[in-house]
Amino acid sequence: MDFFMLCCGRWRKVLGLEPSLCAWAWLWGRLGRWGCAAMLAGCAAVSLAQASSSPSPQVQPCSITLDRHQEGLWLSAQLRFELSAPIVDALQRGIAVFFVARAQVRQYRWYWSDPIVAEAMRYYRLAYQPLTNRWKVHLGFGEINDPALGSSISQSFDTLADALAMIRNIPRWKIAEGAALSDTARYDVAFQFDLDTTQLPRPLQIGTLGTSDWDISLYATRSLASQP
């Protein structure tokens, strides 16, 4: 039993307190507790709202350029990203790392949702070869699986820096055919580049959960005006 109930009980007569005064003391005590609880709940709600409204720090902007001709639409990009120490360590242990680049072309419509008129993807597989002390990059336009590496284009490099330079540079990638684009329509192009952790070995996938060491995500958008 708290102090205010004691005040209103056996000690009221000893202290000579009026019943109304005891009632007010009990009420103020309860309101104080409720007020503190409400204040703490409000602070927690504000913190959660700020956390949910803030952008993810792992998604970084990047710059892209578009080149449109009658034959189609080409995208070029210069990517800026670095590999964390855990990624480099996994590569040196013989674990391949995969990246995927996606490009979507949407037709802008003010009265309805924007339809996707073209979509392109390209995949990278980066691996270290301990026997030759060289780095190899496989580039494919479909998912790269170990049994089907022959369907991709491969290139070997002496250093990891040279291999990453090849991945970071995307020159004139055709993402849409000319027949898919109208001269009178406006289009929005969205580009994203990610490290694909779903293709890592299962134990390593579990180890990457909740850590930013394996978060590589680049994003950019551009508008493509109608042709004059």
PDB file of N, CA and C in Angstrom, residues 86-87 90-91 94-99 124-126 144-146 195-209 211 213-215:
ATOM      1  N   PRO A  86      35.102  -7.887 -44.070  1.00  0.00           N
ATOM      2  CA  PRO A  86      34.533  -9.239 -44.110  1.00  0.00           C
ATOM      3  C   PRO A  86      34.304  -9.758 -45.522  1.00  0.00           C
ATOM      4  N   ILE A  87      33.943  -8.883 -46.465  1.00  0.00           N
ATOM      5  CA  ILE A  87      33.742  -9.329 -47.846  1.00  0.00           C
ATOM      6  C   ILE A  87      35.071  -9.743 -48.465  1.00  0.00           C
ATOM      7  N   ALA A  90      36.122 -13.074 -47.077  1.00  0.00           N
ATOM      8  CA  ALA A  90      35.380 -14.190 -47.666  1.00  0.00           C
ATOM      9  C   ALA A  90      35.893 -14.506 -49.073  1.00  0.00           C
ATOM     10  N   LEU A  91      36.204 -13.477 -49.852  1.00  0.00           N
ATOM     11  CA  LEU A  91      36.741 -13.698 -51.192  1.00  0.00           C
ATOM     12  C   LEU A  91      38.076 -14.430 -51.136  1.00  0.00           C
ATOM     13  N   GLY A  94      37.995 -18.097 -50.843  1.00  0.00           N
ATOM     14  CA  GLY A  94      37.464 -18.865 -51.964  1.00  0.00           C
ATOM     15  C   GLY A  94      35.966 -18.771 -52.151  1.00  0.00           C
ATOM     16  N   ILE A  95      35.288 -17.840 -51.459  1.00  0.00           N
ATOM     17  CA  ILE A  95      33.838 -17.678 -51.592  1.00  0.00           C
ATOM     18  C   ILE A  95      33.559 -16.598 -52.634  1.00  0.00           C
ATOM     19  N   ALA A  96      32.789 -16.927 -53.650  1.00  0.00           N
ATOM     20  CA  ALA A  96      32.451 -15.968 -54.691  1.00  0.00           C
ATOM     21  C   ALA A  96      31.395 -14.989 -54.190  1.00  0.00           C
ATOM     22  N   VAL A  97      31.457 -13.756 -54.697  1.00  0.00           N
ATOM     23  CA  VAL A  97      30.503 -12.710 -54.341  1.00  0.00           C
ATOM     24  C   VAL A  97      29.780 -12.276 -55.610  1.00  0.00           C
ATOM     25  N   PHE A  98      28.465 -12.079 -55.494  1.00  0.00           N
ATOM     26  CA  PHE A  98      27.632 -11.765 -56.649  1.00  0.00           C
ATOM     27  C   PHE A  98      27.045 -10.359 -56.524  1.00  0.00           C
ATOM     28  N   PHE A  99      26.968  -9.693 -57.673  1.00  0.00           N
ATOM     29  CA  PHE A  99      26.323  -8.381 -57.764  1.00  0.00           C
ATOM     30  C   PHE A  99      25.275  -8.439 -58.868  1.00  0.00           C
ATOM     31  N   TYR A 124      27.023 -10.044 -62.003  1.00  0.00           N
ATOM     32  CA  TYR A 124      28.468 -10.149 -61.868  1.00  0.00           C
ATOM     33  C   TYR A 124      28.803 -11.215 -60.819  1.00  0.00           C
ATOM     34  N   ARG A 125      29.828 -11.968 -61.107  1.00  0.00           N
ATOM     35  CA  ARG A 125      30.371 -12.926 -60.140  1.00  0.00           C
ATOM     36  C   ARG A 125      31.848 -12.627 -59.966  1.00  0.00           C
ATOM     37  N   LEU A 126      32.225 -12.256 -58.754  1.00  0.00           N
ATOM     38  CA  LEU A 126      33.613 -11.917 -58.441  1.00  0.00           C
ATOM     39  C   LEU A 126      34.203 -13.030 -57.585  1.00  0.00           C
ATOM     40  N   ILE A 144      23.901 -16.119 -62.821  1.00  0.00           N
ATOM     41  CA  ILE A 144      25.134 -16.886 -62.994  1.00  0.00           C
ATOM     42  C   ILE A 144      25.176 -17.979 -61.943  1.00  0.00           C
ATOM     43  N   ASN A 145      25.121 -19.225 -62.371  1.00  0.00           N
ATOM     44  CA  ASN A 145      25.242 -20.373 -61.484  1.00  0.00           C
ATOM     45  C   ASN A 145      26.552 -21.089 -61.791  1.00  0.00           C
ATOM     46  N   ASP A 146      27.131 -21.683 -60.780  1.00  0.00           N
ATOM     47  CA  ASP A 146      28.430 -22.335 -60.957  1.00  0.00           C
ATOM     48  C   ASP A 146      28.455 -23.354 -62.098  1.00  0.00           C
ATOM     49  N   LEU A 195      24.666  -5.813 -53.934  1.00  0.00           N
ATOM     50  CA  LEU A 195      25.347  -7.070 -53.637  1.00  0.00           C
ATOM     51  C   LEU A 195      24.278  -8.094 -53.294  1.00  0.00           C
ATOM     52  N   ASP A 196      24.295  -9.217 -53.997  1.00  0.00           N
ATOM     53  CA  ASP A 196      23.250 -10.232 -53.852  1.00  0.00           C
ATOM     54  C   ASP A 196      23.691 -11.271 -52.818  1.00  0.00           C
ATOM     55  N   THR A 197      23.224 -11.112 -51.584  1.00  0.00           N
ATOM     56  CA  THR A 197      23.606 -12.047 -50.520  1.00  0.00           C
ATOM     57  C   THR A 197      22.854 -13.368 -50.612  1.00  0.00           C
ATOM     58  N   THR A 198      21.803 -13.449 -51.433  1.00  0.00           N
ATOM     59  CA  THR A 198      21.039 -14.694 -51.530  1.00  0.00           C
ATOM     60  C   THR A 198      21.826 -15.799 -52.219  1.00  0.00           C
ATOM     61  N   GLN A 199      22.903 -15.445 -52.923  1.00  0.00           N
ATOM     62  CA  GLN A 199      23.703 -16.454 -53.605  1.00  0.00           C
ATOM     63  C   GLN A 199      24.947 -16.857 -52.811  1.00  0.00           C
ATOM     64  N   LEU A 200      25.062 -16.361 -51.596  1.00  0.00           N
ATOM     65  CA  LEU A 200      26.154 -16.775 -50.729  1.00  0.00           C
ATOM     66  C   LEU A 200      25.839 -18.135 -50.124  1.00  0.00           C
ATOM     67  N   PRO A 201      26.828 -18.870 -49.630  1.00  0.00           N
ATOM     68  CA  PRO A 201      26.546 -20.122 -48.907  1.00  0.00           C
ATOM     69  C   PRO A 201      25.610 -19.866 -47.742  1.00  0.00           C
ATOM     70  N   ARG A 202      24.757 -20.838 -47.453  1.00  0.00           N
ATOM     71  CA  ARG A 202      23.718 -20.656 -46.444  1.00  0.00           C
ATOM     72  C   ARG A 202      24.252 -20.202 -45.081  1.00  0.00           C
ATOM     73  N   PRO A 203      25.323 -20.798 -44.552  1.00  0.00           N
ATOM     74  CA  PRO A 203      25.814 -20.308 -43.249  1.00  0.00           C
ATOM     75  C   PRO A 203      26.245 -18.849 -43.288  1.00  0.00           C
ATOM     76  N   LEU A 204      26.819 -18.429 -44.418  1.00  0.00           N
ATOM     77  CA  LEU A 204      27.251 -17.035 -44.532  1.00  0.00           C
ATOM     78  C   LEU A 204      26.060 -16.107 -44.678  1.00  0.00           C
ATOM     79  N   GLN A 205      24.992 -16.564 -45.345  1.00  0.00           N
ATOM     80  CA  GLN A 205      23.774 -15.752 -45.435  1.00  0.00           C
ATOM     81  C   GLN A 205      23.229 -15.442 -44.046  1.00  0.00           C
ATOM     82  N   ILE A 206      23.225 -16.434 -43.172  1.00  0.00           N
ATOM     83  CA  ILE A 206      22.735 -16.222 -41.814  1.00  0.00           C
ATOM     84  C   ILE A 206      23.634 -15.244 -41.079  1.00  0.00           C
ATOM     85  N   GLY A 207      24.942 -15.331 -41.314  1.00  0.00           N
ATOM     86  CA  GLY A 207      25.874 -14.435 -40.634  1.00  0.00           C
ATOM     87  C   GLY A 207      25.776 -12.996 -41.083  1.00  0.00           C
ATOM     88  N   THR A 208      25.241 -12.749 -42.288  1.00  0.00           N
ATOM     89  CA  THR A 208      25.129 -11.373 -42.779  1.00  0.00           C
ATOM     90  C   THR A 208      23.890 -10.653 -42.284  1.00  0.00           C
ATOM     91  N   LEU A 209      22.957 -11.378 -41.647  1.00  0.00           N
ATOM     92  CA  LEU A 209      21.722 -10.757 -41.172  1.00  0.00           C
ATOM     93  C   LEU A 209      22.028  -9.741 -40.079  1.00  0.00           C
ATOM     94  N   THR A 211      23.781  -7.014 -40.188  1.00  0.00           N
ATOM     95  CA  THR A 211      25.061  -6.317 -40.255  1.00  0.00           C
ATOM     96  C   THR A 211      25.136  -5.489 -41.518  1.00  0.00           C
ATOM     97  N   ASP A 213      28.017  -4.723 -42.978  1.00  0.00           N
ATOM     98  CA  ASP A 213      29.248  -5.030 -43.700  1.00  0.00           C
ATOM     99  C   ASP A 213      28.971  -5.571 -45.097  1.00  0.00           C
ATOM    100  N   TRP A 214      27.801  -6.185 -45.280  1.00  0.00           N
ATOM    101  CA  TRP A 214      27.461  -6.785 -46.566  1.00  0.00           C
ATOM    102  C   TRP A 214      26.398  -5.981 -47.307  1.00  0.00           C
ATOM    103  N   ASP A 215      26.128  -4.768 -46.878  1.00  0.00           N
ATOM    104  CA  ASP A 215      25.113  -3.928 -47.521  1.00  0.00           C
ATOM    105  C   ASP A 215      25.768  -3.015 -48.550  1.00  0.00           C
TER     106      ASP A 215
END
